């Protein structure tokens, strides 16, 4: 009987021995380099203003204080609070000699979290191909006529997809860290994250934790989409169909939710709940939605996806 | 239960909707024999084989491999099975060796030495580190045999193994089958719609028609079956001659086909027949032997049946 570990090794071998996989890693690294390069170029083109940044910040503060006084009546309380926090942060930065607009290693690492969208798309392609490709190649017979139950085979494939996602995330983080260190130097490593706490005072936090939080929210999204792609893969049995439908659903799903946001039932769609960062920074798609509600919906969808995948893979005959 | 039976099918049935694809198939395959599933296209051979290896679920019945139920203990039963279902599809972006490594990992206890041994057995030593996409169909077939033999199975299953192979490849595969069956005591199961092929490689065949088992015969039985040979006689007046012969030589099966007489009998009856015709003053144009091929017998057995 096959051990799960060996099946997983087989699936990994099938992923990493394909040139396509390394082309994907190459695309990701290229995108990161482009991003870091653009940030560096943008920084150096505004070099003049960078030299006297303290003056600039002071000017900004004056502007904001003025507009706070003048438009106190018609600006919303959120707007007001945001400006007040901004002023506090700027004052703290001037006092402690921390240039907030200067690019550091962490600004590149933080910006790299935007590329998790790319990581998601690449992993979705791999996951959508995971089961369907075996049918396209005809190797499914080879795979299933062996001393491993179909459930075990399926689980090893899912695990390999998630491991690939993890691998890309590590690449994303490590490459952006290296690019940051290379372009901006290691001095930014200990740069603190400035936030205004509930007590109205400025706190210094860890940039690393902040980056990891950004990554964390994106990983939830990543896992949901990959699981959905995996389900589509097991259902369609054709690589190109599975990849096309997975990407279509992801791209169309988010647009659709934004268009239909005025209907109440939209909150039951996975796409409305998949971005949990809407509760931390930003506003939820429907005002009545809460973090607990979204987590509940996501867990339900996750279980449903796995159930359909399992039925589709283990209960159907393999003919033709 | 027969100790020597490596595969037992008991009332194996497959229904899709109202159609019965395979109907109550019951048979045993012994160790050391090459057993053929013979039948026209659509008779249910491939469906039966796919049920044995678990690719298709059974509606009813049971398949036992070395006494282990495929339905209840799939993983354990499959440790005894090596198979090529239709064309041997491999991962084309991997080398032959890497493909074998994939298979080896799925089975417990397949060593590197065993992989080398099998590669040598199928004669792929020189090309085993090439990517499979550069293999010819014959080489892929060999690699397929290698992966099927890797874990020393007790039952080896080939579904239409010679599809797309050239005569040399077919012959090679046939020799492998005979060798592994005899030397390693493996029960080999082959399906084909080509009788001439079966004739050369099988010890016994099951004739399947419209999902039903019509007969299981040993190859020698099939070859020596009564009515294996016939005498064809061309005469001036066949209808009259047929009447005359049925009284003069009672017990001979005579039929009229295209104005010729077909007599089911061996060569040894020709002199007697000739004498009778001459004495009766019947004008004879020719008397010759015709060998009823296995193919004709097969058609005889399955004649008139419709494909389900």
XYZ file of C-alpha atoms in Angstrom:
628
model
C 0.000 0.000 0.000
C 1.205 3.464 -0.822
C 2.273 5.781 1.950
C 0.923 9.319 1.829
C 4.411 10.775 2.032
C 5.523 8.918 -1.084
C 2.418 9.988 -3.014
C 3.124 13.583 -2.033
C 6.719 13.239 -3.242
C 5.397 11.942 -6.553
C 3.056 14.886 -6.950
C 5.843 17.321 -6.108
C 8.063 15.660 -8.670
C 5.373 16.102 -11.301
C 5.119 19.810 -10.471
C 8.783 20.749 -10.170
C 10.089 18.636 -13.048
C 7.952 20.578 -15.497
C 9.687 23.529 -17.166
C 6.407 25.430 -16.995
C 6.632 25.613 -13.211
C 10.007 27.326 -13.341
C 8.768 29.724 -15.995
C 6.107 30.728 -13.464
C 8.680 31.281 -10.734
C 10.641 33.347 -13.271
C 7.604 35.499 -14.033
C 7.078 36.156 -10.329
C 10.700 37.156 -9.762
C 10.608 39.362 -12.854
C 7.467 41.097 -11.586
C 9.137 41.692 -8.216
C 12.211 43.158 -9.875
C 10.024 45.425 -11.979
C 8.133 46.580 -8.918
C 11.285 47.288 -6.895
C 12.904 48.988 -9.873
C 9.933 51.287 -10.396
C 9.904 52.234 -6.722
C 13.603 53.025 -6.820
C 13.228 55.072 -9.989
C 10.275 56.961 -8.547
C 12.287 57.724 -5.410
C 15.361 58.980 -7.236
C 13.314 61.200 -9.572
C 12.003 63.096 -6.551
C 15.431 63.367 -4.941
C 15.258 67.146 -4.376
C 12.259 67.008 -2.144
C 13.741 64.035 -0.273
C 16.642 66.144 0.967
C 14.500 68.567 2.945
C 11.814 66.105 3.966
C 11.425 67.613 7.425
C 10.345 70.909 5.939
C 7.945 69.152 3.620
C 6.351 67.281 6.487
C 5.983 70.487 8.466
C 4.354 72.118 5.472
C 1.972 69.166 5.109
C 1.018 69.480 8.753
C 0.295 73.164 8.402
C -1.916 72.468 5.376
C -3.810 69.817 7.216
C -4.283 71.881 10.356
C -5.573 74.718 8.234
C -8.066 72.582 6.371
C -9.155 71.044 9.681
C -10.051 74.467 10.969
C -11.650 75.731 7.760
C -13.688 72.691 6.819
C -14.442 71.445 10.302
C -18.165 71.555 9.561
C -18.382 69.634 6.319
C -15.639 67.021 6.629
C -16.692 63.627 7.955
C -15.484 62.455 11.382
C -13.403 59.658 9.758
C -11.685 62.188 7.542
C -10.990 64.386 10.525
C -9.571 61.539 12.564
C -7.363 60.423 9.689
C -5.888 63.917 9.331
C -5.292 64.276 13.036
C -3.464 60.911 13.118
C -1.420 61.905 10.108
C -0.333 65.104 11.856
C 0.657 63.164 14.976
C 2.686 60.665 12.922
C 4.457 63.418 11.009
C 5.398 65.238 14.218
C 6.717 62.000 15.701
C 8.722 61.305 12.565
C 10.333 64.764 12.579
C 11.143 64.481 16.244
C 12.742 61.034 15.951
C 14.382 61.669 12.576
C 12.530 58.892 10.704
C 11.784 59.837 7.114
C 8.413 58.136 6.422
C 8.536 58.790 2.668
C 11.984 57.341 2.200
C 11.964 53.897 0.619
C 13.387 51.231 2.858
C 13.769 47.509 2.664
C 10.328 47.237 4.241
C 8.566 49.395 1.699
C 9.586 46.909 -0.983
C 8.568 43.916 1.151
C 5.229 45.589 1.849
C 4.687 46.386 -1.796
C 5.439 42.737 -2.628
C 2.261 41.756 -0.828
C 0.428 43.259 -3.789
C 1.996 40.566 -5.943
C 0.264 37.825 -3.958
C -2.468 38.297 -6.538
C 0.045 36.982 -9.044
C 1.029 34.152 -6.681
C -2.668 33.272 -6.445
C -3.160 33.240 -10.203
C -0.074 31.085 -10.772
C -1.092 28.628 -8.060
C -4.624 28.490 -9.451
C -3.201 27.458 -12.823
C -1.215 24.665 -11.130
C -4.163 23.539 -8.998
C -6.608 23.598 -11.908
C -4.178 21.413 -13.807
C -3.548 19.018 -10.935
C -6.291 16.464 -11.575
C -7.411 17.487 -15.053
C -3.935 17.077 -16.556
C -3.828 13.420 -15.546
C -6.994 12.897 -17.556
C -5.632 14.898 -20.483
C -2.393 12.913 -20.487
C -4.161 9.597 -20.003
C -1.955 8.910 -16.991
C -4.954 8.827 -14.668
C -5.221 5.085 -15.311
C -1.625 4.623 -14.258
C -2.249 6.688 -11.151
C -5.457 5.008 -10.019
C -4.495 1.414 -10.812
C -2.178 1.249 -7.870
C -2.205 0.411 -4.202
C -3.571 3.819 -3.194
C -7.199 4.704 -2.602
C -8.598 7.536 -4.659
C -9.099 9.666 -1.543
C -5.409 9.340 -0.720
C -4.376 10.255 -4.265
C -6.691 13.272 -4.173
C -5.385 14.466 -0.824
C -1.774 14.175 -1.971
C -2.612 16.333 -4.989
C -4.310 18.981 -2.852
C -1.421 19.037 -0.416
C 1.041 19.441 -3.298
C -0.976 22.413 -4.629
C -0.896 24.138 -1.250
C 2.810 23.424 -0.878
C 3.380 25.057 -4.245
C 1.469 28.131 -3.045
C 3.632 28.215 0.077
C 6.739 27.883 -2.063
C 5.728 30.860 -4.220
C 4.916 32.915 -1.107
C 8.343 32.200 0.337
C 9.927 33.132 -3.004
C 7.867 36.319 -3.054
C 8.908 37.317 0.459
C 12.535 36.286 0.162
C 13.118 37.868 -3.239
C 11.465 41.129 -2.222
C 13.536 41.149 0.992
C 16.697 40.561 -1.018
C 15.753 43.247 -3.543
C 14.974 45.624 -0.691
C 18.291 44.924 0.973
C 20.119 45.300 -2.329
C 18.465 48.536 -3.428
C 17.875 50.275 -0.106
C 20.460 48.665 2.143
C 20.039 46.767 5.366
C 19.789 49.911 7.570
C 16.016 49.969 7.135
C 15.753 46.554 8.791
C 15.150 47.964 12.284
C 12.880 50.777 11.058
C 9.769 50.829 13.213
C 6.177 50.908 12.035
C 4.480 54.066 13.310
C 0.833 53.818 14.259
C -1.533 55.887 16.339
C -3.045 53.732 19.054
C -6.475 54.017 20.664
C -4.942 56.201 23.400
C -4.059 58.878 20.847
C -0.316 58.354 21.218
C 2.161 57.231 18.595
C 3.469 53.654 18.928
C 6.420 51.967 17.299
C 5.587 48.522 15.931
C 7.373 45.817 14.004
C 7.522 46.179 10.244
C 7.966 42.404 9.941
C 4.679 41.731 11.772
C 2.910 44.256 9.571
C 4.193 42.566 6.428
C 3.209 39.148 7.722
C -0.300 40.445 8.445
C -0.628 41.663 4.882
C 0.529 38.265 3.700
C -1.879 36.543 6.090
C -5.006 38.185 4.661
C -3.880 37.357 1.145
C -3.263 33.729 2.089
C -6.914 33.291 3.071
C -7.848 34.464 -0.404
C -5.196 32.265 -1.928
C -6.410 29.116 -0.177
C -10.036 29.713 -1.139
C -9.257 30.259 -4.810
C -6.863 27.320 -4.980
C -9.458 25.025 -3.395
C -12.049 26.230 -5.883
C -9.687 25.671 -8.812
C -8.947 22.194 -7.474
C -12.660 21.386 -7.418
C -13.057 22.611 -10.982
C -10.060 20.498 -11.948
C -11.607 17.324 -10.551
C -14.939 18.103 -12.194
C -13.929 19.006 -15.731
C -11.195 16.456 -16.454
C -9.696 18.734 -19.082
C -6.735 20.983 -18.294
C -7.574 23.883 -20.536
C -11.230 23.967 -19.460
C -10.307 23.787 -15.784
C -7.699 26.559 -16.022
C -9.969 28.788 -18.105
C -12.971 28.408 -15.804
C -10.949 28.912 -12.618
C -9.426 32.152 -13.866
C -12.769 33.302 -15.255
C -14.546 32.729 -11.943
C -11.899 34.636 -10.004
C -11.836 37.598 -12.348
C -15.596 37.734 -12.930
C -16.493 36.934 -9.312
C -14.973 40.049 -7.782
C -16.363 42.335 -10.463
C -19.791 40.797 -10.101
C -19.840 41.278 -6.341
C -19.012 44.973 -6.728
C -21.734 45.451 -9.330
C -24.340 43.620 -7.280
C -23.295 45.111 -3.922
C -26.696 46.765 -3.430
C -28.484 43.390 -3.142
C -28.488 41.801 0.280
C -27.909 38.226 -0.918
C -24.506 39.200 -2.288
C -23.085 38.713 1.190
C -23.598 34.958 0.825
C -21.275 34.767 -2.172
C -17.743 33.614 -1.534
C -16.288 36.539 -3.474
C -17.870 39.085 -1.124
C -16.199 37.475 1.886
C -12.866 36.354 0.580
C -11.008 39.597 1.304
C -10.880 39.745 5.101
C -8.768 42.894 5.133
C -11.983 44.804 4.379
C -12.676 44.650 8.136
C -9.281 46.041 9.143
C -8.711 48.719 6.539
C -11.619 49.638 4.355
C -15.346 49.097 4.447
C -17.182 45.787 4.009
C -19.159 45.275 0.821
C -22.428 45.085 2.793
C -22.721 47.182 5.969
C -24.270 44.305 7.995
C -21.331 41.968 7.320
C -18.964 41.142 10.190
C -15.636 39.331 10.406
C -17.266 36.328 12.108
C -19.924 36.180 9.406
C -17.317 36.163 6.648
C -15.213 33.493 8.331
C -18.329 31.351 8.700
C -19.242 31.736 5.031
C -15.680 30.943 3.953
C -15.541 27.805 6.113
C -18.867 26.653 4.611
C -17.619 27.208 1.059
C -14.339 25.490 1.860
C -16.155 22.387 3.111
C -18.506 22.439 0.113
C -15.614 22.663 -2.355
C -13.874 19.718 -0.750
C -17.050 17.652 -0.679
C -17.760 18.226 -4.390
C -14.120 17.531 -5.277
C -14.175 14.273 -3.372
C -17.452 13.082 -4.918
C -16.279 14.013 -8.398
C -12.955 12.260 -8.033
C -13.801 9.115 -6.106
C -17.277 8.204 -7.293
C -17.021 8.513 -11.044
C -15.995 5.787 -13.459
C -12.860 6.315 -15.491
C -13.764 5.246 -19.012
C -12.419 6.196 -22.402
C -11.707 -21.951 -3.553
C -8.981 -22.973 -5.922
C -5.541 -22.453 -4.393
C -3.980 -21.686 -7.724
C -6.513 -19.136 -8.924
C -4.931 -15.661 -8.856
C -8.028 -13.934 -10.193
C -11.608 -14.922 -9.590
C -14.590 -13.141 -11.040
C -17.930 -13.878 -9.411
C -21.141 -12.657 -11.061
C -19.463 -9.446 -12.147
C -22.110 -7.159 -13.600
C -22.082 -3.603 -14.892
C -25.232 -1.720 -15.709
C -25.377 1.840 -16.983
C -28.947 3.031 -16.862
C -30.997 0.184 -18.248
C -28.231 -1.206 -20.425
C -26.300 -4.182 -19.155
C -22.708 -3.821 -20.341
C -21.322 -6.842 -18.534
C -23.668 -9.586 -17.458
C -22.896 -12.004 -14.627
C -19.338 -12.852 -15.564
C -17.854 -15.707 -13.548
C -14.438 -17.191 -14.269
C -11.067 -18.107 -12.762
C -7.559 -17.347 -13.976
C -4.805 -19.662 -12.743
C -1.263 -18.701 -11.914
C 1.204 -19.274 -14.716
C -1.307 -19.083 -17.531
C -2.003 -16.485 -20.197
C -5.721 -15.930 -20.272
C -7.426 -14.082 -23.089
C -10.622 -12.061 -23.172
C -11.863 -12.393 -26.696
C -14.818 -10.640 -28.222
C -15.826 -8.109 -30.830
C -15.540 -4.391 -30.122
C -18.165 -3.323 -27.614
C -18.526 -6.786 -26.104
C -17.505 -5.565 -22.644
C -13.875 -6.702 -22.483
C -12.452 -3.313 -21.566
C -15.267 -2.632 -19.105
C -14.561 -5.947 -17.385
C -10.856 -5.224 -17.143
C -11.513 -1.732 -15.796
C -13.777 -3.199 -13.144
C -11.040 -5.616 -12.091
C -8.584 -2.735 -11.587
C -11.160 -0.451 -9.957
C -11.361 2.229 -12.655
C -15.050 1.425 -13.111
C -17.337 0.447 -10.270
C -19.198 -2.857 -10.332
C -22.969 -2.843 -10.192
C -22.958 -6.347 -8.760
C -20.529 -9.165 -8.094
C -16.992 -9.460 -6.869
C -13.473 -9.665 -8.215
C -10.909 -11.413 -6.028
C -7.197 -11.054 -6.589
C -5.303 -13.738 -4.690
C -8.496 -14.035 -2.673
C -8.566 -10.320 -1.793
C -11.695 -8.416 -2.770
C -11.089 -5.463 -5.082
C -14.240 -3.805 -3.810
C -13.595 -4.127 -0.091
C -9.804 -3.993 0.149
C -8.818 -2.081 -2.964
C -5.371 -0.985 -1.784
C -4.337 -4.462 -0.664
C -5.720 -6.150 -3.785
C -3.866 -3.698 -6.029
C -0.493 -4.579 -4.506
C -0.791 -7.839 -6.464
C -1.737 -6.254 -9.770
C 0.333 -4.836 -12.597
C -1.537 -3.379 -15.512
C -1.418 -1.564 -18.803
C -4.877 -0.277 -19.565
C -4.957 0.500 -23.271
C -1.972 2.540 -24.375
C 0.795 2.828 -21.819
C 0.519 6.545 -21.053
C 3.514 7.942 -19.181
C 4.581 11.377 -18.021
C 6.214 12.686 -21.177
C 8.201 15.465 -19.497
C 9.962 12.912 -17.273
C 12.611 10.408 -18.284
C 11.835 6.718 -18.450
C 13.735 6.200 -15.235
C 11.864 8.973 -13.418
C 8.592 7.408 -14.532
C 9.688 4.141 -12.980
C 10.707 5.940 -9.791
C 7.180 7.367 -9.567
C 5.767 3.853 -9.787
C 8.318 2.415 -7.398
C 7.411 4.949 -4.698
C 3.786 3.863 -4.766
C 4.692 0.318 -3.874
C 6.436 -0.698 -0.707
C 9.785 -2.404 -1.073
C 10.801 -1.702 -4.677
C 14.543 -1.142 -4.587
C 16.850 0.629 -7.044
C 18.253 -2.774 -7.947
C 14.785 -3.976 -8.857
C 14.291 -0.964 -11.148
C 17.589 -1.739 -12.873
C 16.629 -5.381 -13.180
C 13.304 -4.557 -14.843
C 14.894 -1.999 -17.177
C 17.306 -4.692 -18.285
C 14.477 -7.185 -18.718
C 12.668 -4.941 -21.187
C 15.909 -3.899 -22.887
C 15.705 -0.161 -22.302
C 19.108 0.327 -20.622
C 20.429 2.632 -23.328
C 17.461 4.959 -23.459
C 16.140 4.913 -19.898
C 17.498 8.404 -19.145
C 15.826 9.958 -22.192
C 12.598 11.889 -21.827
C 9.578 9.750 -22.622
C 8.425 12.245 -25.259
C 11.373 11.068 -27.347
C 10.278 7.416 -27.124
C 8.659 5.503 -29.942
C 5.396 3.719 -29.250
C 7.249 0.423 -28.990
C 9.625 1.855 -26.379
C 6.731 3.296 -24.430
C 5.112 -0.125 -24.523
C 8.295 -1.606 -23.055
C 8.355 1.027 -20.352
C 4.725 0.191 -19.655
C 5.634 -3.462 -19.220
C 8.491 -2.427 -16.929
C 6.225 -0.363 -14.657
C 3.688 -3.184 -14.544
C 6.330 -5.732 -13.518
C 8.169 -3.504 -11.046
C 6.484 -4.674 -7.849
C 6.422 -8.375 -8.800
C 2.671 -8.696 -9.201
C 0.754 -11.967 -9.188
C -1.673 -10.784 -11.833
C -0.660 -8.900 -14.949
C -3.391 -7.225 -16.957
C -3.064 -6.003 -20.527
C -5.980 -4.298 -22.197
C -5.627 -4.315 -25.999
C -1.843 -4.315 -25.587
C -0.951 -4.514 -29.261
C -2.980 -1.525 -30.445
C -0.689 0.526 -32.623
C 2.312 -1.763 -32.350
C 4.181 -3.013 -35.399
C 4.539 -6.778 -35.975
C 7.965 -6.888 -34.354
C 6.636 -5.070 -31.292
C 3.667 -7.409 -31.068
C 5.912 -10.417 -31.216
C 8.220 -9.005 -28.570
C 5.324 -8.291 -26.208
C 3.982 -11.782 -26.787
C 7.295 -13.300 -25.819
C 7.463 -11.216 -22.633
C 4.013 -12.384 -21.646
C 4.772 -16.027 -22.189
C 8.050 -15.677 -20.302
C 6.719 -13.935 -17.232
C 3.756 -16.288 -17.023
C 5.927 -19.376 -17.132
C 9.017 -18.215 -15.265
C 7.490 -16.066 -12.553
C 4.187 -17.915 -12.244
C 2.138 -14.834 -12.926
C -1.419 -15.018 -14.181
C -1.529 -12.872 -17.309
C -4.825 -11.499 -18.575
C -4.989 -10.113 -22.097
C -7.887 -8.638 -23.977
C -8.041 -8.363 -27.711
C -10.396 -8.424 -30.616
C -7.751 -9.994 -32.832
C -8.066 -13.735 -32.814
C -4.858 -14.446 -34.653
C -3.039 -12.687 -31.821
C -4.825 -14.581 -29.090
C -4.090 -17.823 -30.859
C -0.381 -17.198 -30.446
C -0.220 -15.990 -26.874
C -3.023 -17.499 -24.818
C -3.417 -20.771 -23.017
C -7.128 -20.261 -22.526
C -9.645 -17.783 -23.849
C -12.971 -16.561 -22.601
C -15.244 -15.655 -25.459
C -17.358 -12.660 -24.532
C -20.281 -11.516 -26.588
C -22.667 -8.701 -25.709
C -21.423 -8.690 -22.117
C -22.046 -12.385 -21.585
C -19.513 -15.148 -21.186
C -20.194 -17.536 -24.047
C -17.480 -20.055 -23.450
C -14.079 -20.639 -21.864
C -11.854 -22.897 -23.928
C -8.236 -23.899 -23.951
C -6.414 -22.987 -27.110
C -5.817 -26.650 -28.021
C -9.526 -27.354 -27.595
C -10.327 -24.562 -29.972
C -7.801 -25.788 -32.511
C -8.832 -29.431 -32.406
C -12.510 -28.762 -32.205
C -14.749 -31.004 -34.334
C -15.504 -29.420 -37.668
C -12.103 -27.820 -37.721
C -11.592 -28.903 -41.336
C -13.881 -29.164 -44.316
C -13.804 -30.615 -47.793
C -15.064 -28.520 -50.641
C -16.372 -30.371 -53.684
C -17.297 -28.844 -57.014
C -19.655 -31.008 -59.082
C -21.976 -30.743 -62.119
C -25.246 -31.007 -60.228
C -24.736 -30.075 -56.567
C -28.358 -30.455 -55.404
C -28.679 -33.960 -56.787
C -25.229 -34.910 -55.528
C -26.018 -33.689 -52.024
C -29.112 -35.920 -51.917
C -27.171 -38.866 -53.217
C -24.278 -38.440 -50.775
C -26.528 -38.168 -47.737
C -27.830 -41.691 -48.470
C -24.553 -43.166 -49.718
C -22.408 -41.820 -46.864
C -24.718 -41.322 -43.891
C -23.397 -39.319 -40.944
C -21.559 -36.724 -43.030
C -22.561 -33.111 -42.484
C -23.029 -31.654 -45.949
C -24.114 -28.169 -46.836
C -24.490 -26.223 -50.052
C -22.611 -22.933 -50.353
C -22.309 -20.901 -53.568
C -23.002 -23.963 -55.708
C -20.284 -25.948 -53.947
C -20.641 -28.732 -51.453
C -19.076 -28.198 -48.027
C -18.469 -31.395 -46.131
C -17.362 -31.248 -42.501
C -14.677 -33.915 -42.456
C -10.935 -34.409 -42.410
C -8.529 -35.151 -45.221
C -8.739 -38.933 -44.588
C -12.293 -39.055 -45.980
C -11.346 -37.722 -49.431
C -10.445 -41.054 -51.158
C -13.666 -42.659 -50.014
C -15.665 -39.642 -51.107
C -13.924 -39.540 -54.463
C -14.612 -43.255 -55.091
C -18.294 -42.868 -54.205
C -18.723 -39.957 -56.595
C -16.935 -41.707 -59.474
C -18.920 -44.964 -59.045
C -22.131 -42.926 -59.054
C -21.118 -41.382 -62.376
C -21.102 -37.841 -61.015
C -18.935 -35.312 -62.865
C -16.386 -33.862 -60.450
C -14.462 -30.670 -61.215
C -12.454 -30.375 -57.991
C -12.076 -31.717 -54.496
C -10.008 -29.704 -52.033
C -9.400 -29.153 -48.312
C -10.256 -25.918 -46.570
C -8.996 -25.114 -43.119
C -11.644 -23.498 -41.021
C -9.687 -20.750 -39.319
C -10.061 -19.857 -35.699
C -11.627 -16.670 -36.912
C -14.390 -18.582 -38.713
C -15.015 -20.598 -35.577
C -15.174 -17.447 -33.552
C -17.709 -15.978 -35.941
C -19.600 -19.254 -35.772
C -19.736 -18.962 -31.996
C -20.799 -15.342 -31.910
C -22.885 -15.243 -35.052
C -26.141 -13.389 -35.082
C -25.584 -11.646 -31.766
C -26.210 -7.932 -31.642
C -23.939 -5.442 -29.983
C -25.544 -4.088 -26.849
